[in-house]
Every structure is written in C-alpha cells, then in structure tokens.
Short mmCIF file of C-alpha atoms in Angstrom, two decimals:
data_model
loop_
_atom_site.label_atom_id
_atom_site.label_comp_id
_atom_site.label_asym_id
_atom_site.label_seq_id
_atom_site.Cartn_x
_atom_site.Cartn_y
_atom_site.Cartn_z
CA MET A 187 25.88 13.48 13.74
CA LYS A 188 25.01 17.00 12.90
CA PRO A 189 21.95 18.79 11.43
CA GLY A 190 22.07 18.58 7.56
CA GLU A 191 23.79 15.05 7.61
CA GLU A 192 22.50 12.78 4.83
CA LEU A 193 22.19 9.07 5.71
CA PRO A 194 23.32 6.54 2.94
CA PRO A 195 20.41 5.34 1.30
CA LEU A 196 19.01 1.85 1.96
CA THR A 197 17.27 -0.09 -0.98
CA ILE A 198 14.80 -2.80 -0.03
CA PRO A 199 13.32 -4.73 -2.62
CA ILE A 200 9.56 -5.19 -2.03
CA THR A 201 8.90 -8.95 -2.64
CA ARG A 202 5.72 -10.99 -1.92
CA THR A 203 7.61 -12.59 0.78
CA LEU A 204 8.69 -9.51 2.80
CA ILE A 205 5.04 -8.19 2.40
CA VAL A 206 3.58 -11.28 3.84
CA ALA A 207 6.25 -12.07 6.25
CA GLY A 208 5.91 -8.61 7.83
CA ALA A 209 2.34 -8.86 8.02
CA VAL A 210 2.38 -11.93 9.96
CA ALA A 211 5.01 -10.99 12.15
CA SER A 212 2.89 -7.96 13.28
CA ARG A 213 -0.03 -10.15 13.44
CA ASP A 214 -1.87 -8.32 10.84
CA TYR A 215 -4.19 -10.84 9.03
CA GLN A 216 -5.99 -8.22 6.97
CA ASP A 217 -6.46 -9.87 3.92
CA VAL A 218 -5.28 -7.13 1.52
CA HIS A 219 -1.76 -7.99 3.01
CA HIS A 220 -1.67 -11.61 1.75
CA ASP A 221 -4.36 -12.35 -0.55
CA ALA A 222 -4.26 -10.82 -3.81
CA GLU A 223 -7.66 -11.80 -5.15
CA LEU A 224 -9.46 -10.27 -1.96
CA ALA A 225 -7.02 -7.23 -2.40
CA ARG A 226 -8.23 -6.50 -6.01
CA GLU A 227 -12.03 -6.82 -4.91
CA LYS A 228 -11.16 -3.74 -2.62
CA GLY A 229 -9.83 -1.92 -5.24
CA SER A 230 -6.10 -2.61 -5.16
CA PRO A 231 -4.20 -4.05 -7.86
CA ASP A 232 -2.39 -6.52 -5.53
CA ILE A 233 -1.44 -7.15 -2.04
CA PHE A 234 0.39 -4.25 -0.52
CA MET A 235 2.86 -3.75 2.73
CA ASN A 236 0.98 -3.18 5.86
CA ILE A 237 1.78 0.07 8.06
CA LEU A 238 3.31 -1.97 10.85
CA THR A 239 6.10 -3.30 8.29
CA THR A 240 6.55 -0.08 6.76
CA ASN A 241 7.38 1.11 10.56
CA GLY A 242 9.91 -1.59 11.20
CA LEU A 243 11.71 -1.03 8.17
CA VAL A 244 11.98 2.87 8.92
CA GLY A 245 13.19 1.92 12.73
CA ARG A 246 15.53 -0.58 11.17
CA TYR A 247 16.88 1.89 8.82
CA ILE A 248 17.66 4.41 11.45
CA THR A 249 19.25 2.06 13.82
CA ASP A 250 21.17 0.36 11.12
CA HIS A 251 22.68 3.81 10.57
CA PHE A 252 23.40 4.99 14.06
CA GLY A 253 24.53 1.39 15.14
CA PRO A 254 24.45 -0.73 18.39
CA GLY A 255 24.04 2.31 20.75
CA ALA A 256 20.90 3.64 18.89
CA VAL A 257 17.78 3.58 20.76
CA LEU A 258 14.51 4.75 18.94
CA ARG A 259 12.50 7.28 21.01
CA ARG A 260 9.74 8.36 18.55
CA VAL A 261 8.52 7.12 15.23
CA ALA A 262 5.95 9.21 13.30
CA ILE A 263 5.15 8.12 9.55
CA ARG A 264 2.38 8.70 6.92
CA LEU A 265 2.12 6.66 3.90
CA GLY A 266 1.53 7.29 0.55
CA ALA A 267 1.88 5.38 -2.65
CA PRO A 268 1.48 1.71 -1.64
CA ASN A 269 4.40 -0.91 -1.75
CA TYR A 270 3.26 -3.45 -4.07
CA PRO A 271 5.14 -6.65 -4.80
CA GLY A 272 7.88 -6.22 -7.32
CA ASP A 273 8.47 -2.71 -6.61
CA THR A 274 11.62 -1.13 -4.89
CA MET A 275 11.65 1.10 -1.97
CA THR A 276 14.76 3.52 -1.30
CA LEU A 277 15.14 5.01 2.09
CA THR A 278 16.68 8.32 2.61
CA GLY A 279 17.20 10.27 5.54
CA THR A 280 18.34 13.82 6.72
CA VAL A 281 19.19 14.75 10.16
CA THR A 282 17.15 17.88 10.84
CA GLU A 283 18.01 18.41 14.55
CA VAL A 284 20.62 17.32 17.25
CA ALA A 285 20.30 17.84 21.00
CA GLY A 286 23.00 16.15 23.04
CA ASP A 287 22.85 12.55 22.03
CA THR A 288 19.55 12.82 20.41
CA ALA A 289 19.04 13.32 16.88
CA THR A 290 15.81 13.87 14.76
CA VAL A 291 15.92 12.53 11.31
CA ARG A 292 13.57 13.00 8.40
CA VAL A 293 12.75 9.83 6.34
CA VAL A 294 11.42 9.31 3.05
CA GLY A 295 10.93 6.07 1.51
CA ALA A 296 10.39 6.31 -2.33
CA ASN A 297 9.06 3.69 -4.73
CA ASP A 298 8.38 3.58 -8.43
CA LEU A 299 4.96 5.27 -7.76
CA GLY A 300 6.24 7.96 -5.70
CA HIS A 301 6.58 8.34 -1.97
CA HIS A 302 5.41 5.27 -0.21
CA VAL A 303 6.24 6.91 3.57
CA THR A 304 7.47 10.08 4.71
CA GLY A 305 8.18 10.49 8.38
CA THR A 306 10.39 11.65 11.30
CA VAL A 307 12.37 9.54 13.95
CA THR A 308 13.90 10.60 17.06
CA VAL A 309 16.81 8.34 18.21
CA THR A 310 19.13 8.31 20.82
CA VAL A 311 22.73 7.05 20.49
CA GLU A 312 24.42 5.85 23.73
CA VAL A 313 28.17 5.96 23.22
CA ALA A 314 29.64 2.47 24.06
CA PRO A 315 31.37 2.75 27.37
CA MET B 14 -10.97 22.81 -7.82
CA SER B 15 -13.07 22.60 -4.51
CA GLU B 16 -12.87 18.75 -3.82
CA GLY B 17 -12.96 19.42 -0.07
CA GLU B 18 -16.02 21.67 -0.13
CA ARG B 19 -17.98 19.55 -2.31
CA THR B 20 -17.30 16.25 -0.29
CA ASP B 21 -18.15 18.46 3.16
CA ALA B 22 -21.34 19.61 1.64
CA GLU B 23 -22.50 15.96 0.59
CA SER B 24 -21.39 14.44 3.84
CA ALA B 25 -23.44 17.28 5.74
CA ALA B 26 -26.48 16.72 3.39
CA ASP B 27 -26.59 12.82 4.24
CA GLY B 28 -26.05 13.46 7.85
CA LEU B 29 -23.64 10.75 8.18
CA TYR B 30 -20.84 12.85 9.32
CA GLU B 31 -22.73 14.36 12.16
CA ARG B 32 -23.51 10.96 13.58
CA ILE B 33 -19.83 9.47 13.33
CA ALA B 34 -18.33 12.73 14.39
CA ALA B 35 -20.40 12.07 17.65
CA TYR B 36 -17.82 9.26 18.59
CA GLU B 37 -14.81 11.61 18.81
CA GLY B 38 -13.65 11.47 22.49
CA ARG B 39 -15.23 7.86 23.17
CA SER B 40 -13.14 4.78 24.06
CA ALA B 41 -11.72 2.52 21.28
CA ALA B 42 -10.60 -0.09 23.64
CA THR B 43 -10.76 -0.45 27.37
CA ALA B 44 -8.57 -2.53 29.44
CA GLY B 45 -7.32 -4.27 26.61
CA VAL B 46 -4.83 -7.15 27.02
CA GLY B 47 -2.01 -8.27 24.72
CA LYS B 48 -2.56 -11.91 23.70
CA ASP B 49 0.97 -12.91 24.40
CA PRO B 50 3.52 -11.22 26.96
CA VAL B 51 6.62 -9.90 25.22
CA ASN B 52 8.82 -12.73 24.01
CA LEU B 53 11.80 -13.54 22.30
CA PRO B 54 10.31 -15.62 19.51
CA MET B 55 7.89 -12.74 18.38
CA ILE B 56 10.75 -10.51 18.39
CA ARG B 57 12.93 -12.87 16.36
CA HIS B 58 10.26 -13.42 13.82
CA TRP B 59 9.82 -9.62 13.56
CA CYS B 60 13.63 -8.96 13.05
CA GLU B 61 13.82 -11.72 10.39
CA ALA B 62 10.97 -10.25 8.24
CA MET B 63 12.48 -6.64 8.76
CA GLY B 64 15.99 -7.92 8.10
CA ASP B 65 16.87 -6.27 11.56
CA ALA B 66 20.18 -7.39 13.10
CA HIS B 67 20.31 -4.56 15.84
CA PRO B 68 22.12 -6.38 18.63
CA ALA B 69 19.98 -4.81 21.30
CA TYR B 70 17.01 -7.10 19.98
CA GLU B 71 18.67 -10.30 20.58
CA GLY B 72 20.69 -12.53 23.30
CA PRO B 73 20.50 -12.01 26.97
CA GLY B 74 19.14 -8.70 28.07
CA ALA B 75 17.19 -8.50 24.56
CA VAL B 76 14.50 -5.90 24.29
CA ALA B 77 11.69 -5.69 21.80
CA PRO B 78 12.16 -3.35 18.51
CA PRO B 79 10.34 -0.27 19.87
CA THR B 80 8.34 -0.28 16.54
CA MET B 81 6.82 -3.44 17.42
CA LEU B 82 4.62 -1.51 19.75
CA GLN B 83 1.40 -2.11 17.93
CA ALA B 84 2.00 -5.61 17.32
CA TRP B 85 1.83 -6.60 20.74
CA THR B 86 -1.79 -5.16 20.84
CA MET B 87 -3.13 -6.87 17.80
CA GLY B 88 -5.92 -9.26 17.68
CA GLY B 89 -4.64 -11.66 15.26
CA LEU B 90 -6.54 -14.26 13.59
CA SER B 91 -8.80 -14.66 16.81
CA GLY B 92 -9.90 -10.90 16.44
CA HIS B 93 -10.19 -7.98 18.80
CA GLY B 94 -12.01 -8.89 21.68
CA ASP B 95 -11.04 -5.58 23.17
CA ARG B 96 -12.72 -3.31 20.74
CA SER B 97 -15.14 -1.00 22.75
CA GLU B 98 -18.85 -1.01 21.83
CA ALA B 99 -18.20 2.74 20.51
CA TYR B 100 -15.73 1.59 18.07
CA ASP B 101 -17.72 -1.35 16.71
CA GLU B 102 -20.76 1.00 16.37
CA LEU B 103 -18.78 3.73 14.47
CA PHE B 104 -17.43 0.96 12.32
CA ALA B 105 -20.68 -0.39 11.65
CA LEU B 106 -22.11 3.11 10.67
CA LEU B 107 -19.32 3.46 8.34
CA ASP B 108 -19.65 -0.09 6.96
CA GLY B 109 -23.61 0.65 6.51
CA ALA B 110 -22.67 3.73 4.51
CA GLY B 111 -20.67 1.50 2.11
CA TYR B 112 -17.31 2.47 3.54
CA THR B 113 -16.20 -1.27 4.07
CA SER B 114 -12.72 -1.32 3.48
CA VAL B 115 -10.07 -0.13 5.68
CA VAL B 116 -6.41 1.09 5.01
CA ALA B 117 -3.92 2.64 7.47
CA THR B 118 -2.54 5.88 6.44
CA ASP B 119 -0.51 7.36 9.54
CA CYS B 120 1.31 6.02 12.73
CA GLU B 121 2.80 7.94 15.51
CA GLN B 122 4.57 6.32 18.34
CA GLU B 123 6.56 7.39 21.36
CA TYR B 124 8.72 5.02 23.07
CA LEU B 125 8.83 5.73 26.83
CA ARG B 126 10.68 2.66 28.33
CA PRO B 127 11.79 -0.65 26.43
CA LEU B 128 9.64 -3.79 26.30
CA ARG B 129 11.23 -6.67 27.58
CA PRO B 130 10.52 -10.58 27.46
CA GLY B 131 7.96 -11.39 30.10
CA ASP B 132 6.37 -8.09 30.23
CA ALA B 133 2.54 -8.17 30.32
CA ILE B 134 0.88 -5.72 27.67
CA THR B 135 -2.22 -3.86 28.40
CA PHE B 136 -3.68 -0.91 26.67
CA ASP B 137 -6.46 1.49 26.33
CA ALA B 138 -7.25 3.56 23.45
CA VAL B 139 -9.63 6.61 22.74
CA ILE B 140 -11.34 7.94 19.24
CA GLU B 141 -9.19 11.17 18.95
CA SER B 142 -11.21 12.36 15.77
CA VAL B 143 -13.28 11.26 12.56
CA SER B 144 -12.73 13.48 9.46
CA PRO B 145 -15.34 14.74 6.99
CA ARG B 146 -15.68 12.68 3.73
CA LYS B 147 -12.62 12.57 1.86
CA THR B 148 -11.77 11.55 -1.67
CA THR B 149 -8.38 9.31 -2.39
CA LYS B 150 -7.09 7.21 -4.96
CA LEU B 151 -8.42 4.40 -3.30
CA GLY B 152 -11.78 5.54 -3.16
CA THR B 153 -13.92 7.76 -0.86
CA GLY B 154 -14.44 7.61 2.87
CA HIS B 155 -13.64 9.13 6.15
CA PHE B 156 -10.35 9.05 8.38
CA VAL B 157 -10.65 7.87 12.13
CA THR B 158 -7.66 8.58 14.28
CA THR B 159 -7.12 6.70 17.57
CA ARG B 160 -4.87 7.05 20.27
CA MET B 161 -3.59 4.35 22.60
CA ASP B 162 -1.79 4.08 25.71
CA VAL B 163 0.52 0.99 25.94
CA ARG B 164 1.41 -0.32 29.33
CA ALA B 165 3.92 -2.87 30.41
CA ASP B 166 3.17 -4.59 33.77
CA GLY B 167 0.92 -1.52 34.62
CA GLU B 168 3.60 1.13 33.55
CA LEU B 169 3.13 3.41 30.63
CA ALA B 170 5.54 2.08 27.95
CA GLY B 171 4.40 3.85 25.00
CA THR B 172 1.90 5.87 23.06
CA HIS B 173 0.49 5.06 19.65
CA ARG B 174 -1.62 7.22 17.47
CA PHE B 175 -3.05 5.58 14.31
CA ARG B 176 -5.22 6.83 11.57
CA ILE B 177 -6.96 4.51 8.90
CA LEU B 178 -9.19 5.30 6.05
CA LYS B 179 -12.62 3.52 6.06
CA TYR B 180 -13.63 3.87 2.19
CA ALA B 181 -15.62 2.54 -0.33
CA PRO B 182 -13.33 0.98 -3.17
CA ALA B 183 -13.41 3.11 -6.21
CA GLY B 184 -13.02 0.07 -8.72
CA ARG B 185 -11.15 -2.76 -9.61
CA PRO B 186 -7.87 -2.00 -11.45
CA SER B 187 -6.44 -4.56 -13.21
CA LYS B 188 -3.15 -6.36 -12.17
CA THR B 189 -1.27 -5.20 -15.14
CA ASP B 190 -2.33 -1.59 -15.04
CA ARG B 191 -2.24 0.26 -11.81
CA ARG B 192 -3.64 3.40 -13.34
CA PRO B 193 -7.26 3.82 -14.36
CA PRO B 194 -7.64 3.34 -18.24
CA GLU B 195 -7.97 6.57 -19.95
CA ALA B 196 -10.02 5.33 -22.70
CA ALA B 197 -12.50 3.35 -20.50
CA ALA B 198 -16.12 3.31 -21.65
CA ALA B 199 -17.32 5.32 -18.60
CA ALA B 200 -14.14 7.34 -17.97
CA PRO B 201 -14.31 9.27 -14.82
CA ARG B 202 -15.19 12.96 -15.32
CA ARG B 203 -13.28 15.86 -13.86
CA PRO B 204 -14.84 17.42 -10.71
CA ARG B 205 -17.61 20.06 -11.21
CA PRO B 206 -17.03 23.55 -9.99
CA VAL B 207 -19.19 24.67 -7.11
CA VAL B 208 -21.07 27.55 -8.84
CA ASN B 209 -23.10 29.66 -6.06
CA ARG B 210 -24.35 33.44 -6.16
CA ASP B 211 -21.04 34.71 -5.15
CA ASN B 212 -18.89 33.37 -8.05
CA ALA B 213 -21.70 32.66 -10.71
CA GLY B 214 -20.56 35.59 -12.72
CA PHE B 215 -17.12 34.10 -12.92
CA TRP B 216 -18.37 31.00 -14.63
CA GLU B 217 -20.59 32.95 -16.98
CA GLY B 218 -17.66 34.72 -18.24
CA VAL B 219 -15.85 31.45 -18.64
CA ALA B 220 -18.77 30.38 -20.69
CA ALA B 221 -18.36 33.33 -22.90
CA HIS B 222 -14.66 32.75 -23.21
CA ARG B 223 -13.90 36.10 -20.74
CA LEU B 224 -11.73 35.64 -17.61
CA LEU B 225 -13.23 38.27 -15.41
CA ILE B 226 -11.68 39.63 -12.47
CA GLN B 227 -13.60 41.25 -9.60
CA ARG B 228 -12.86 44.96 -8.79
CA CYS B 229 -13.77 46.61 -5.73
CA GLY B 230 -16.41 49.26 -6.16
CA ASP B 231 -14.87 51.43 -3.41
CA CYS B 232 -11.06 50.92 -3.46
CA ALA B 233 -10.45 49.53 -6.95
CA SER B 234 -8.64 46.71 -5.45
CA LEU B 235 -8.57 43.51 -8.00
CA ARG B 236 -9.66 40.01 -6.60
CA LEU B 237 -9.37 36.38 -7.81
CA PRO B 238 -10.84 34.22 -6.79
CA TRP B 239 -14.49 35.77 -6.65
CA LEU B 240 -15.45 36.87 -3.17
CA PRO B 241 -18.50 38.60 -1.75
CA GLY B 242 -16.50 41.49 -0.01
CA CYS B 243 -13.12 43.24 -0.63
CA ALA B 244 -10.21 41.74 1.38
CA GLU B 245 -8.85 45.42 1.41
CA CYS B 246 -11.50 47.73 2.56
CA GLY B 247 -14.46 45.26 3.25
CA SER B 248 -16.67 46.79 0.66
CA PRO B 249 -19.46 44.63 -0.86
CA GLU B 250 -19.57 46.93 -3.84
CA TRP B 251 -17.99 45.32 -7.06
CA ASP B 252 -17.82 45.37 -10.74
CA THR B 253 -15.50 43.38 -13.07
CA VAL B 254 -12.59 43.70 -15.63
CA GLU B 255 -11.74 41.34 -18.35
CA ALA B 256 -8.23 39.93 -17.98
CA SER B 257 -5.89 40.58 -21.13
CA GLY B 258 -5.10 36.74 -21.09
CA ALA B 259 -1.36 37.41 -20.74
CA GLY B 260 0.42 35.83 -17.44
CA THR B 261 3.50 34.10 -16.21
CA VAL B 262 4.05 31.00 -14.07
CA TYR B 263 4.62 32.50 -10.47
CA SER B 264 4.74 29.04 -9.04
CA TYR B 265 3.72 25.37 -9.73
CA VAL B 266 3.71 21.91 -8.35
CA VAL B 267 3.93 18.61 -10.32
CA MET B 268 1.23 16.10 -9.26
CA HIS B 269 2.55 12.19 -9.18
CA HIS B 270 0.45 10.86 -6.49
CA PRO B 271 -2.37 10.16 -5.74
CA PRO B 272 -4.01 10.02 -9.21
CA PHE B 273 -7.51 11.05 -8.89
CA PRO B 274 -10.18 9.67 -11.15
CA ALA B 275 -10.04 11.82 -14.64
CA PHE B 276 -6.42 13.16 -13.86
CA ASP B 277 -3.54 11.36 -15.39
CA PRO B 278 -0.34 12.01 -13.60
CA PRO B 279 2.14 13.53 -13.63
CA TYR B 280 0.73 16.87 -14.49
CA ALA B 281 1.68 20.48 -13.54
CA VAL B 282 -0.55 22.74 -11.56
CA GLY B 283 0.42 26.28 -12.03
CA LEU B 284 -0.13 29.13 -9.89
CA ILE B 285 -0.48 32.04 -12.95
CA GLU B 286 0.06 35.55 -12.24
CA LEU B 287 -2.01 37.38 -14.57
CA ALA B 288 -0.77 40.62 -16.11
CA GLU B 289 -3.30 42.53 -14.04
CA GLY B 290 -1.53 41.45 -10.97
CA VAL B 291 -3.72 38.69 -9.40
CA ARG B 292 -2.85 35.10 -9.29
CA MET B 293 -5.08 31.91 -10.19
CA ILE B 294 -4.70 28.12 -10.09
CA SER B 295 -4.55 26.63 -13.30
CA ASN B 296 -3.46 23.76 -15.75
CA VAL B 297 -0.43 24.68 -17.79
CA VAL B 298 -0.68 23.04 -21.26
CA GLY B 299 1.54 23.06 -24.31
CA VAL B 300 4.74 21.98 -22.36
CA PRO B 301 5.57 18.66 -20.70
CA TYR B 302 4.89 18.62 -17.00
CA ASP B 303 8.82 18.78 -16.18
CA LYS B 304 9.31 21.82 -18.39
CA VAL B 305 7.15 24.03 -16.70
CA ARG B 306 9.29 26.95 -15.07
CA ILE B 307 8.72 29.81 -12.70
CA GLY B 308 8.57 33.16 -14.76
CA MET B 309 7.30 31.21 -18.01
CA PRO B 310 5.29 33.40 -20.13
CA VAL B 311 1.73 31.80 -20.74
CA ARG B 312 -1.44 32.85 -22.50
CA LEU B 313 -5.11 32.18 -21.48
CA GLU B 314 -7.42 30.08 -23.47
CA PHE B 315 -10.30 27.88 -22.91
CA LEU B 316 -10.35 23.97 -22.70
CA ARG B 317 -13.56 22.29 -23.44
CA VAL B 318 -13.26 19.36 -20.94
CA ASP B 319 -16.54 17.56 -21.80
CA GLU B 320 -20.11 18.81 -22.81
CA GLU B 321 -20.59 20.52 -19.73
CA LEU B 322 -17.59 21.89 -18.90
CA GLU B 323 -15.14 24.59 -19.81
CA LEU B 324 -12.08 25.86 -17.93
CA PRO B 325 -9.80 28.63 -18.29
CA VAL B 326 -5.99 26.96 -18.63
CA PHE B 327 -2.70 28.61 -19.72
CA ARG B 328 -0.69 27.78 -22.92
CA ALA B 329 2.98 28.15 -22.44
CA GLY B 330 5.39 29.07 -25.20
CA GLY B 331 5.46 31.66 -28.18
CA GLU B 332 3.86 35.27 -27.68
CA GLY B 333 0.22 35.54 -27.32
#
C-alpha cells in the first residue's frame, strides 16, 4: 500500500431489505429507516439508510480490500444525499497516507443523487505470521 | 446569497439559539449501560446485514466489527433510559420550536481496543456543540453534536462523536418525484438579499440596472462586495464606479446536492472576474451547467427573479 493507490470500487444495491436489516442489526428503530409512510410525513420520499449501516459498509469496504489482517482504527464519515431503496451506492477509496503498517484512506460513496457518504478511515494491516 | 447570516439573525431574534447553546458542555448520558454485553449473535446479525465476511468477526476468538461501537449503546425499542435530563430538555426545546424530526449527519469513531464477546459496555456522553439555525434540503433546524466514551469492562474501548440535525420537515415530496416540483402552486422563492446601510447602494444600482463597484476615496482601490471600509488602507471614504459589464469566469462550482428550495440542481455558480478586476459570485446563464469553463467570457445582464427581486447574472457566449 502506498499513497495515491486507488481501491477497486464496490457497488452495493440499496435494497429495502438492506436498509431495514442494517437498521435492526444496529438496533436503530427510528421509523424513517423502516416505515415509508411515516418517513414521508417527515419530509422524506421513502425510508433511507441509517448512519450506522453506512458506517458498517464503509468499514467493510476497507477490510474487504486490505484482507484478513486489516483492523479498523478510526472511521469518520459525513452523510450527504440519502440512500433510498432502488438506488445503487458505489464506494471508492484512495490511500492518502501510509505510516508503517497503518494507512489512511479517503472514501466516497456515490449514488444517483450525489455523494451519500464522504469520509476517512484509518486501518492497520497486520502481516500474517 | 447570505443564507447563513439570515438564519443566524432569525435565531437570535427568537432567542431560541441562546437557550439551546447553553446546553453545550452538559452531559448527554451518564453511566449508561449497554443493554446486552458484546455477543456473537448480534455480531453475526450485523455481519449478515452488512455482507461483511471478515474472518476476525467469526469463530473462536471473534471480535466485534469496530464500526458496531454505537450499536452496543443503542436503546432499541425499549428506549434510552440513560439519557441525561439536559439532553431531554434540549430535545424538548427543539421539539417545542417545531424541530421535531431527527437525522444523523456525521459520525467519527476511534477504536482503542477490540470488543470481545462477554465485554460489558458502559458509556458517558457530553453535548459538545449546538449550531445556530441552518437550512438544509430536509428543512430548517439545529445541529447537535455529542461525544461519547465507550468502555468495555470499565476500560476505554472507543470514542464516538455524533452529529444530528433536529429539523422541521420542509414538505412532503411525492414518492415518484424526489425533487420539489418546479411548477407547484406555491413555488418556493429564492432567498432575499440582506440589504443594510452598508450595501443599500449596491441594490439601488441593481434596481437601476447598474452594477456598482465601490471605490476607496483615499487609495482608489476597488471593492466588491460592498463594505464599510477599505481593506487596503482602512479609509471609510468611498464613491462608486459602474461596471462595464464585461467579465470572465474566474472559477465555478456545480451544485448537485442538496437542492435548496427554489433552486433546481444541477446548476453552475460562477466566480466572475469583472473587467475592472474585482470578482463576484453569480449565476452563469445561457450555457448548460456542464459547459461552463474557467476563462469563458461573460456579459452582465439583469435577471428578474420575481416581482420583488432582480439579480445581476452573467451570460456566456457571444461578444457583449
């Protein structure tokens, strides 16, 4: 790994099932993440992905790439355009800094509306013995 | 053009911001206890949902995915018994002001040690900051930032900074149309400029279809936007010169998201360098948003936005 290295993109279909499964697995029962009617009353066109699921997907993107020895040290994300059912999110990443076994990666998750998530992940990659 | 100033002024006027900002630094949760110790079933359900097959999260010696940090602190359907009175009061104030909805916007987590099955979770959180009133696509509201320390068996395992927007829903978009319809009966109007004694002359010029640049009465430096004093020599003396209307695109951005009411993205926002040497932010018209280029010659014209508002904009293409 070296600065400037680009990670292969990961495309994730944003299904209703993923949104609801992610919300429940993160114990987030806010209605906007599972009840479309109540989501609309709150000004959203449909249910949308919760931030904990986005966080989990960003972490997965990084550890998928760096392999079994990858350990997440820091994940900082900002949400922009929501992930609605039927959309597709493509995660891309660029290594911005490497110090020993630790890399910093800039991550962007884009959907049809724009950037759903932008963030920075710090990951340590332990070499298998 | 001055969305931030306008909303700040409104917040100050109704006194709400002063009251909610007083909660900065107060506890959001004290001695919170995770409802379940770290456990394999919840880890597995998380990994299934995320499609995460990292080997560290399964089998003997499994650790929890670090990004689950917040999940261990969640109240779930039975609610947050751990929230402080201060946090509840802050939310009640925001609810009372009509900001009844919540959406999370930022999450920053540091992982200091892995969480293993059996670890008992405890946490404390503080209200770090409360923003002035802001307008977003979802609606108008205030950002609230909290910072939480998460402990496993009493040992600090991670920190979690979380920002939410408490907002008043802007409207109810239809499911088939994610953007507000342009031709709606009560179409949202573009924000009004803030006109004060320091810039009234600029807007009087616009009303007369003249783009007026301020000129220092002492050192003759030109300045735009209008200011009470000269940034070069500090002199409060000034007069004006009328812009010829010729300019070039010095820089630009294309707005895609969020779509503010009355604006239909994508659209280009240009930083226009006038022939006189000063720059101003404006719309570039007469060319698709993706055809705007740095260095492109543009010509001033005045756009009638609605019955009250006229704005200087710049038309691309052709010689002026």
